[in-house]
PDB file of C-alpha atoms and ligand atoms in Angstrom:
ATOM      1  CA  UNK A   1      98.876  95.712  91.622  1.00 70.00           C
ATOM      2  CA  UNK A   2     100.657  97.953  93.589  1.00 88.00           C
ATOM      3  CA  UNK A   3     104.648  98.783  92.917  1.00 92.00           C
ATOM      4  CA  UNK A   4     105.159  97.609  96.131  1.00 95.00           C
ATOM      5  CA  UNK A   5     104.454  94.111  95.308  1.00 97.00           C
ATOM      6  CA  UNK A   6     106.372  93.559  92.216  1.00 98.00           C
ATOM      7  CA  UNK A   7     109.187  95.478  94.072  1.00 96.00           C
ATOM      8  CA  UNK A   8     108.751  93.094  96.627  1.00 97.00           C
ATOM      9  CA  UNK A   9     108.476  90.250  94.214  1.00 98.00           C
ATOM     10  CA  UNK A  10     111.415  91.162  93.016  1.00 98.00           C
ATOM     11  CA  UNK A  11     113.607  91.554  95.944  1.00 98.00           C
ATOM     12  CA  UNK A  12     112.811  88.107  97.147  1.00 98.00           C
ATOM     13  CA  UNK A  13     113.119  86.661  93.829  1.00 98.00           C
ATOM     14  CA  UNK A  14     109.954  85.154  93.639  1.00 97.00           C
ATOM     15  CA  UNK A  15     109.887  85.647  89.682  1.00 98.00           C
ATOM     16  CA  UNK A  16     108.170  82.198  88.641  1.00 95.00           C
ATOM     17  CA  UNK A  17     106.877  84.511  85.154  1.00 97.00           C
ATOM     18  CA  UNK A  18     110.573  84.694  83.707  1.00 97.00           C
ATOM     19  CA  UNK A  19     110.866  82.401  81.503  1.00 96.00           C
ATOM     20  CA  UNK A  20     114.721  80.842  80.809  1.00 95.00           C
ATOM     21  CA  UNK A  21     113.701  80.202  76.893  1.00 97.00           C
ATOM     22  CA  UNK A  22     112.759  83.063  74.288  1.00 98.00           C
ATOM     23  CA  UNK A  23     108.659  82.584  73.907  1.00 98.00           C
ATOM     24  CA  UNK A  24     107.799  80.597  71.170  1.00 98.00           C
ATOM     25  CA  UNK A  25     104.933  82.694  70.111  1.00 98.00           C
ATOM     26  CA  UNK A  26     107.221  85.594  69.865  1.00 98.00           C
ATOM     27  CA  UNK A  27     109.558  84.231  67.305  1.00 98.00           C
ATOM     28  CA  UNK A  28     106.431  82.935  65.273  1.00 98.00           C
ATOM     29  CA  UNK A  29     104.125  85.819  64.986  1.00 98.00           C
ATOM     30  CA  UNK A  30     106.872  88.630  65.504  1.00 98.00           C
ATOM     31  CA  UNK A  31     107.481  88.265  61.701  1.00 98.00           C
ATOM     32  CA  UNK A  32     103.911  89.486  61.253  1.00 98.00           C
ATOM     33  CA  UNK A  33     104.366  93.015  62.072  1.00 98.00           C
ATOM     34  CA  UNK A  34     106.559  93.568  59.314  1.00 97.00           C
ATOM     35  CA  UNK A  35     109.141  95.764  61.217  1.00 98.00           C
ATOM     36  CA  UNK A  36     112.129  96.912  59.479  1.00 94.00           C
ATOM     37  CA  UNK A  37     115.359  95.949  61.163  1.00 86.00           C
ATOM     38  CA  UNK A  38     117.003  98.547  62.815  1.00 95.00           C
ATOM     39  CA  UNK A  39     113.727  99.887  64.258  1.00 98.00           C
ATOM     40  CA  UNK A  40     112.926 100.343  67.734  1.00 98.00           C
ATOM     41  CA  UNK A  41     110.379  98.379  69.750  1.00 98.00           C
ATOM     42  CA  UNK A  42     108.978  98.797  73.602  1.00 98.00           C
ATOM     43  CA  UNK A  43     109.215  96.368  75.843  1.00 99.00           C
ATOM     44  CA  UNK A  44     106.293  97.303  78.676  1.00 98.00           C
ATOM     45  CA  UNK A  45     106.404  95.663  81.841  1.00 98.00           C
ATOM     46  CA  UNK A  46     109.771  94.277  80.857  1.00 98.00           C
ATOM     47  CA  UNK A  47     110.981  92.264  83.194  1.00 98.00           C
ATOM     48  CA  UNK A  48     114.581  91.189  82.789  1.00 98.00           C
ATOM     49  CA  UNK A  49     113.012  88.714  79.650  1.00 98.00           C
ATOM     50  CA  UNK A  50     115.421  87.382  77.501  1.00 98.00           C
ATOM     51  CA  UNK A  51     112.248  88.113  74.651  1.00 98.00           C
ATOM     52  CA  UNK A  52     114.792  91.615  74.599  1.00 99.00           C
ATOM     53  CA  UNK A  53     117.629  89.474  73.305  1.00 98.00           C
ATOM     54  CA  UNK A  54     115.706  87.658  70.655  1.00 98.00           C
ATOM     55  CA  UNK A  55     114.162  90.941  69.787  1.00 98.00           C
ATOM     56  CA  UNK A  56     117.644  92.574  69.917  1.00 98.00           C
ATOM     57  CA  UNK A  57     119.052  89.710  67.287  1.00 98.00           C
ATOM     58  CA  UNK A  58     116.215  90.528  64.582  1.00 97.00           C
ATOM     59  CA  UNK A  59     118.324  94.561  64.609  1.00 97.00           C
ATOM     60  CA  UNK A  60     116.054  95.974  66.796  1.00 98.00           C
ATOM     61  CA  UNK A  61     116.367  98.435  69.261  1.00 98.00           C
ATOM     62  CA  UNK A  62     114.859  97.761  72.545  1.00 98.00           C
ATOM     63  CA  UNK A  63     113.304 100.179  75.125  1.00 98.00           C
ATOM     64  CA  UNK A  64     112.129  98.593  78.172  1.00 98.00           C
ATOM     65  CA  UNK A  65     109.856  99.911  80.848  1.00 98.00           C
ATOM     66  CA  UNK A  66     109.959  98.392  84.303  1.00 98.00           C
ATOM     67  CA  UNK A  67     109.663  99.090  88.088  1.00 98.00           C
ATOM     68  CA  UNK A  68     111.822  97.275  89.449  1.00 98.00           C
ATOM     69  CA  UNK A  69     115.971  98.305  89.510  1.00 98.00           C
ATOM     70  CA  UNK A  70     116.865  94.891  90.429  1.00 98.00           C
ATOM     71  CA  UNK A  71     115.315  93.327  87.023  1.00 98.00           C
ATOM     72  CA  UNK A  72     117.092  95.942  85.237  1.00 98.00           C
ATOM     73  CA  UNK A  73     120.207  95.402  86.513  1.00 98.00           C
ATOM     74  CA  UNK A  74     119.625  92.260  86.221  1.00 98.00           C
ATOM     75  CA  UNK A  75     119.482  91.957  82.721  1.00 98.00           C
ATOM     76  CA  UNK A  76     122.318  93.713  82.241  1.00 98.00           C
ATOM     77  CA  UNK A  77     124.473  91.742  84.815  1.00 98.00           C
ATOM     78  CA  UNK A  78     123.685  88.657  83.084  1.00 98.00           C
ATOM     79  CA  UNK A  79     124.683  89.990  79.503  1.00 98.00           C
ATOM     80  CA  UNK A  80     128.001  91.186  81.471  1.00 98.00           C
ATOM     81  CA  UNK A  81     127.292  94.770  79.924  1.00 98.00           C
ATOM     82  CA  UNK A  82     128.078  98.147  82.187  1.00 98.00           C
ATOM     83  CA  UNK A  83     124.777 100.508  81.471  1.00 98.00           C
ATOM     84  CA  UNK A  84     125.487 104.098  81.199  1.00 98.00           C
ATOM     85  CA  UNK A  85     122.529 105.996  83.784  1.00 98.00           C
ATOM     86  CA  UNK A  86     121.078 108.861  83.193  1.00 98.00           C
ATOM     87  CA  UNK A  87     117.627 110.221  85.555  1.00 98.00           C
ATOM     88  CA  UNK A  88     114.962 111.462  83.398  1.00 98.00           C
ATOM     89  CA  UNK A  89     111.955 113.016  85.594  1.00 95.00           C
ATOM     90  CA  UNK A  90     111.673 109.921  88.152  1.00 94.00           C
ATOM     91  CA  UNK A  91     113.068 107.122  85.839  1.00 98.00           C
ATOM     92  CA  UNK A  92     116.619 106.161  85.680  1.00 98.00           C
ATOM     93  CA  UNK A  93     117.143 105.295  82.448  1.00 98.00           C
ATOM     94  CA  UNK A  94     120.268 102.556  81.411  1.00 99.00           C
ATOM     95  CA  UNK A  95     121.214 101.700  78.088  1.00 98.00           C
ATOM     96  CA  UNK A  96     124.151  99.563  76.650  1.00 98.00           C
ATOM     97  CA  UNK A  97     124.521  98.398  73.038  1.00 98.00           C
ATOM     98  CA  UNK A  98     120.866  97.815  71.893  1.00 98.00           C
ATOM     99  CA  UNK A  99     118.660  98.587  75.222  1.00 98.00           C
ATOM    100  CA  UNK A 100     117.704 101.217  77.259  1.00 98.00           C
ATOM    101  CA  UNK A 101     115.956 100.440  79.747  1.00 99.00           C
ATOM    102  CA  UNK A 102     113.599 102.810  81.922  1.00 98.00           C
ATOM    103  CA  UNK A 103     113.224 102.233  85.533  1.00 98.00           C
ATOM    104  CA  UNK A 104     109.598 103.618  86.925  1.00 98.00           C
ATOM    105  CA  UNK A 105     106.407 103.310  86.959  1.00 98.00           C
ATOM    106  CA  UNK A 106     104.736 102.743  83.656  1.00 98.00           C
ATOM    107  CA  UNK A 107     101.751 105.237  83.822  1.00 97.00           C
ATOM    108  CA  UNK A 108     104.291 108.102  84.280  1.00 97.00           C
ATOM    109  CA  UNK A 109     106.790 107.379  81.381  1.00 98.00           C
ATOM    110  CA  UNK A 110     107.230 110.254  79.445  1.00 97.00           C
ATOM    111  CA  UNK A 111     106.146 109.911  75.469  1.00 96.00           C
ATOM    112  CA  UNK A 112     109.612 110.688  74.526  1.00 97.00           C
ATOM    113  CA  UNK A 113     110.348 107.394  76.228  1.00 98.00           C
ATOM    114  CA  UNK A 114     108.853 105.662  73.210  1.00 98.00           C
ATOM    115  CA  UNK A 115     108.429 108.639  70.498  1.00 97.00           C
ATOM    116  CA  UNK A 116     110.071 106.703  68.003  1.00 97.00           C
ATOM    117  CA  UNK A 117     108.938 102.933  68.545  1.00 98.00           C
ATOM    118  CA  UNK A 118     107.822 101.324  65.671  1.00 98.00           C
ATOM    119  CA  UNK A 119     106.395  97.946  67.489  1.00 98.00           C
ATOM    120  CA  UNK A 120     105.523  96.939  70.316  1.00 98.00           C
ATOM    121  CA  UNK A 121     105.813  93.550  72.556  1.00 99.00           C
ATOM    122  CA  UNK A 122     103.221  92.774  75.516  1.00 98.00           C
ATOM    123  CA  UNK A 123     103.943  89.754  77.182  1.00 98.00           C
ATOM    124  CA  UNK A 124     103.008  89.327  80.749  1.00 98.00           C
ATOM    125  CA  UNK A 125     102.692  92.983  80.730  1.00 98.00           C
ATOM    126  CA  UNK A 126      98.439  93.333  80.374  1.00 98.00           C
ATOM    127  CA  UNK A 127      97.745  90.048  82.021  1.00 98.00           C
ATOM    128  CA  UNK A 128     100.011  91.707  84.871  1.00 98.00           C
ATOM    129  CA  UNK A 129      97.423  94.298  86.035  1.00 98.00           C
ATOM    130  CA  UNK A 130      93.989  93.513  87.084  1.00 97.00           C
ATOM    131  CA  UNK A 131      90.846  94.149  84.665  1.00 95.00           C
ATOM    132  CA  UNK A 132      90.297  98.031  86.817  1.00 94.00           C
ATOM    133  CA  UNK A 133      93.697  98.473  85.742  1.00 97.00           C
ATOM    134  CA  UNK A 134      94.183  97.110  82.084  1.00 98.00           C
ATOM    135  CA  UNK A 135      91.653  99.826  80.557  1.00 97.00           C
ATOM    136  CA  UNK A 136      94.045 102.665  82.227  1.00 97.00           C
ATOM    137  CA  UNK A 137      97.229 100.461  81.305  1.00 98.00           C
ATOM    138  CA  UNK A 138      95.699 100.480  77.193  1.00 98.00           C
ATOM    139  CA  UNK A 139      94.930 104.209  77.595  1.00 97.00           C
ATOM    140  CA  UNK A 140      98.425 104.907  78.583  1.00 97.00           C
ATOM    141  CA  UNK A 141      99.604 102.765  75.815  1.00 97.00           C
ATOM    142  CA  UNK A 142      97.765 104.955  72.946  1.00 96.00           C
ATOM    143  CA  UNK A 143      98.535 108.049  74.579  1.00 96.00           C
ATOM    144  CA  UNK A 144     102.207 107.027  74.640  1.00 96.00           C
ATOM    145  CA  UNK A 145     102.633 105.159  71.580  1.00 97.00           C
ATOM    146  CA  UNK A 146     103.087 106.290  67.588  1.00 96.00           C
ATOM    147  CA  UNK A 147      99.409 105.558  65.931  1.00 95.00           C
ATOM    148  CA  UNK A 148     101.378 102.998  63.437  1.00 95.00           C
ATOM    149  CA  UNK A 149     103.127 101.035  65.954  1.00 98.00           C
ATOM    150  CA  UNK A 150     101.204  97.606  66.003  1.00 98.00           C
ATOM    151  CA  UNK A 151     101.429  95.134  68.889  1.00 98.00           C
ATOM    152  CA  UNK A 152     102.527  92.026  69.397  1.00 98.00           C
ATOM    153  CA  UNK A 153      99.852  90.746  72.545  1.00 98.00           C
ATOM    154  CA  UNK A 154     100.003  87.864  74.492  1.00 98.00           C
ATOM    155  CA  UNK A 155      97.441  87.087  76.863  1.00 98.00           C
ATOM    156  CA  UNK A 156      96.132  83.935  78.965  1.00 98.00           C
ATOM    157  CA  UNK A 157      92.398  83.118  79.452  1.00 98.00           C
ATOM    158  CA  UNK A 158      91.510  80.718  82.073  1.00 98.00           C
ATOM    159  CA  UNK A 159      88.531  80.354  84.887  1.00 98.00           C
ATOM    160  CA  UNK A 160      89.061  83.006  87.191  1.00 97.00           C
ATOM    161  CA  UNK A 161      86.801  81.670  90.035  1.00 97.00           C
ATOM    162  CA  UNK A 162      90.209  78.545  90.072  1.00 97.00           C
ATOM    163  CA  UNK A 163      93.319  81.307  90.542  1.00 97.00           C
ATOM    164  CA  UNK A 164      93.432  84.594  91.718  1.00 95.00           C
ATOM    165  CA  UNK A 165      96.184  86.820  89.539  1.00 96.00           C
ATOM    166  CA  UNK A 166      98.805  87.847  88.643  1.00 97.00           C
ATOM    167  CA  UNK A 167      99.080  86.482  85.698  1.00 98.00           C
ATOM    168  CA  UNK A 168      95.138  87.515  85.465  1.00 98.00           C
ATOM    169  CA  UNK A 169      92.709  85.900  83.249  1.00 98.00           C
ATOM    170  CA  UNK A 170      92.658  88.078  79.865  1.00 98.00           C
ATOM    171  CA  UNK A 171      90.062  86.603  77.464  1.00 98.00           C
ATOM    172  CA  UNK A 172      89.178  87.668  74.077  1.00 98.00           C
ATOM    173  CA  UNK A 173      85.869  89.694  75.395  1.00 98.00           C
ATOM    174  CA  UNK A 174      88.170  91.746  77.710  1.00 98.00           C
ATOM    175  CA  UNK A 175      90.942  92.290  74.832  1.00 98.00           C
ATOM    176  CA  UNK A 176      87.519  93.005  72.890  1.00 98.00           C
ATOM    177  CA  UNK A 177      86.678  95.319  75.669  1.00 97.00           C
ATOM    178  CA  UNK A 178      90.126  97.218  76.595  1.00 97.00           C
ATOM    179  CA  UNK A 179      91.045  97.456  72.911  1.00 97.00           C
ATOM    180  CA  UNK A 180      88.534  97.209  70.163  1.00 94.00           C
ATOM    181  CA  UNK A 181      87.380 100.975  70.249  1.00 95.00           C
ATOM    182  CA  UNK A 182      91.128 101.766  69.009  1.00 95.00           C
ATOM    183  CA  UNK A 183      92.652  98.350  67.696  1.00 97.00           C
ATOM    184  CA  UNK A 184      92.154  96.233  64.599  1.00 98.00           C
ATOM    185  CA  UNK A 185      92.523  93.037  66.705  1.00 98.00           C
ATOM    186  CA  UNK A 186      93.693  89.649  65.153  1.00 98.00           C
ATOM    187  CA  UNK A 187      93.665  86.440  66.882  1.00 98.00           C
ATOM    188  CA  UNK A 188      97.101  84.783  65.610  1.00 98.00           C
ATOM    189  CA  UNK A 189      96.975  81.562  67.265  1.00 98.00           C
ATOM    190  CA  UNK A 190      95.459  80.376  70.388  1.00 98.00           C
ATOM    191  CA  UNK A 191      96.765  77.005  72.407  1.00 98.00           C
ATOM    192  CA  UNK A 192      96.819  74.658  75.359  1.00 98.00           C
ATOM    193  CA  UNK A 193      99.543  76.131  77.564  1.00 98.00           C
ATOM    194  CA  UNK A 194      99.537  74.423  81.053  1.00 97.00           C
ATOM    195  CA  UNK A 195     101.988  71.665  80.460  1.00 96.00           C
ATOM    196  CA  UNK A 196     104.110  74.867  79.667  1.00 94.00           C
ATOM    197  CA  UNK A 197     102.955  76.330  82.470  1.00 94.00           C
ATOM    198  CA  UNK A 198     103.230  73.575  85.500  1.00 94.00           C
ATOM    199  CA  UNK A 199     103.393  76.116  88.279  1.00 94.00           C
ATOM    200  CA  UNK A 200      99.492  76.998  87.698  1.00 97.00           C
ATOM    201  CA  UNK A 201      98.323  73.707  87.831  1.00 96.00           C
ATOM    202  CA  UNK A 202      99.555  73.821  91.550  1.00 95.00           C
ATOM    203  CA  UNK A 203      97.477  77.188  91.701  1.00 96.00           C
ATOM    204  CA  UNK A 204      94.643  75.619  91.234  1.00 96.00           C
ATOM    205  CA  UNK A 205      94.344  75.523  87.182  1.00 98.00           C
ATOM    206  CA  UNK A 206      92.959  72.646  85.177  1.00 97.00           C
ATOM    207  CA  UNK A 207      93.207  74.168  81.780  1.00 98.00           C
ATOM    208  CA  UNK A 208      95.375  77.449  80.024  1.00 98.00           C
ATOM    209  CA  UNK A 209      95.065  79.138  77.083  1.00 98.00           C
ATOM    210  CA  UNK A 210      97.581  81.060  75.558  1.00 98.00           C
ATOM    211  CA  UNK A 211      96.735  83.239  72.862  1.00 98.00           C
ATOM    212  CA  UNK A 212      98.894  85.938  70.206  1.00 98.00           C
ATOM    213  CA  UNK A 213      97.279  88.947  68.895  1.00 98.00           C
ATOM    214  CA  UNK A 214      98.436  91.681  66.838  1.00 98.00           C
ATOM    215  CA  UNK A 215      96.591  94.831  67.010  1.00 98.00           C
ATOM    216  CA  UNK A 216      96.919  97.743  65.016  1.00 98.00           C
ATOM    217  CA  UNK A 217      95.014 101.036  65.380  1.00 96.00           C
ATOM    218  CA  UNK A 218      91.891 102.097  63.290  1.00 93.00           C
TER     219      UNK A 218
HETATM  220  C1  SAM B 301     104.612  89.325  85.160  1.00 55.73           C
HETATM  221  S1  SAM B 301     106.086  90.232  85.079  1.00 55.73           S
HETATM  222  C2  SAM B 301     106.495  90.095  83.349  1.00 55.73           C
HETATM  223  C3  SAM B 301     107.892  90.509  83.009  1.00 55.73           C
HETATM  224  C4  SAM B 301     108.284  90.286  81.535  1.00 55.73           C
HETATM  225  N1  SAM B 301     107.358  90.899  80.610  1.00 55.73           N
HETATM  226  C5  SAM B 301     108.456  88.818  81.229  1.00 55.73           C
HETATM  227  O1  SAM B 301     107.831  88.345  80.272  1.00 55.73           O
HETATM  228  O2  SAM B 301     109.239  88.153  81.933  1.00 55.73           O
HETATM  229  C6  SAM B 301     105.493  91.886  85.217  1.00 55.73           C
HETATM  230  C7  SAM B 301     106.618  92.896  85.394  1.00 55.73           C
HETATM  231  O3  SAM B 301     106.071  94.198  85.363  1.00 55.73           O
HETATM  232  C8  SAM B 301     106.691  95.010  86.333  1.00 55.73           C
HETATM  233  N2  SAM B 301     105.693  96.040  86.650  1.00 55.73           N
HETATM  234  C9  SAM B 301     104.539  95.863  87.323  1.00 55.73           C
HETATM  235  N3  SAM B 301     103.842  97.015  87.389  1.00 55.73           N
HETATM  236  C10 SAM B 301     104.584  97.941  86.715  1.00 55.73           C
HETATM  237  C11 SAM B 301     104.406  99.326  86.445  1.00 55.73           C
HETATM  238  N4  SAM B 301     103.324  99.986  86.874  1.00 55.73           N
HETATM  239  N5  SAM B 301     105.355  99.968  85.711  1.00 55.73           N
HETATM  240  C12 SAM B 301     106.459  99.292  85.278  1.00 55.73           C
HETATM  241  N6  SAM B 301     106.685  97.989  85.530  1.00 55.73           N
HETATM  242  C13 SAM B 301     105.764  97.324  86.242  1.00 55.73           C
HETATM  243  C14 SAM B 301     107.032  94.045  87.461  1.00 55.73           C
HETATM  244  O4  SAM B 301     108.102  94.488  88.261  1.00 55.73           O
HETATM  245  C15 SAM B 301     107.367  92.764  86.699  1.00 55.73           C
HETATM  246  O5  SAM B 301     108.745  92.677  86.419  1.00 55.73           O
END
């Protein structure tokens, strides 16, 4: 999608994908990836999710990447923190206590951005671009990323011909597809997520799946 229409997304506050709970699947198959507290993880496609707190409370660092200034701030409006700013190339990068969050567009964040991440979280971040974009997205990810950072993925799958995206319809073939040259891929848990996810079913959706992956690199 273009930056223009998350921006704009944004601006109106038509943000139906943030979620007022932490995401259940996070705080069940985070534990998987065997991070040591006190490490630092990256947030893609970030959001103003409150996924950064509970990832914040396990001792982690957070570094967030997102477009939009008004998610950013946000975030940091609602945790009644004052960010110090700093520009970095074209990002303008605020951090208080355990985030710093990057303001840009993901496919030019520097790798010192992330240099020292040691886990990663991708929620609503893959499904966000459209299937030309997710194999650039992934590319940018491994060229970014430290080889042992693993990822914690979650993706929806549901019939595509019922709901245009975003969110777009992810399923295991495309993860498959997108990631399996790189990635040791395992499927953590997979479930019925429309009830969760009532705004879809006015979208056009009769059925959701939600699945968690972790990947790790070959
Ligand atoms: C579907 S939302 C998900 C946000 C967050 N992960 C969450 O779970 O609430 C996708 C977010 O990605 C941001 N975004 C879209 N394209 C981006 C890009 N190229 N670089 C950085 N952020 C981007 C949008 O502004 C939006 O906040």
């Amino acid at each position: 999608m273009d930056p223009a229409f998350w921006r704009a997304r944004w601006q109106n506050q038509e943000i139906g994908f943030h979620q007022p709970v932490i995401h259940e699947l996070l705080q069940k198959h985070w534990p998987h990836l065997e991070l040591a507290a006190g490490s630092q993880v990256f947030v893609p496609l970030c959001g103003k999710s409150l996924d950064m707190v509970w990832l914040a409370e396990q001792g982690h660092k957070v570094v967030g990447a997102e477009l939009s200034e008004i998610a950013i701030d946000d975030f940091f409006a609602d945790r009644r923190l004052k960010p110090t700013t700093r520009r970095v190339g074209n990002f303008l990068v605020k951090s208080a206590e355990a985030y710093e969050l990057w303001c840009g567009d993901i496919f030019e964040l520097p790798p010192v951005a992330v240099a020292g991440v040691a886990g990663v979280y991708d929620r609503a971040a893959l499904v966000a671009f459209p299937a030309d974009l997710q194999g650039r997205y992934v590319a940018k990810l491994r060229e970014l990323l430290p080889a042992a950072a693993p990822i914690l993925l979650i993706a929806l799958d549901y019939d595509a011909t019922r709901m245009t995206g975003p969110p777009f319809s992810v399923p295991r073939r495309q993860i498959d597809h997108v990631f399996a040259d790189s990635h040791a891929i395992t499927e953590m848990e997979c479930r019925e997520a429309l009830d969760l996810n009532p705004r879809f079913r006015q979208r056009g959706l009769t059925a959701l799946v939600e699945c968690a992956y972790v990947l790790r690199r070959r």
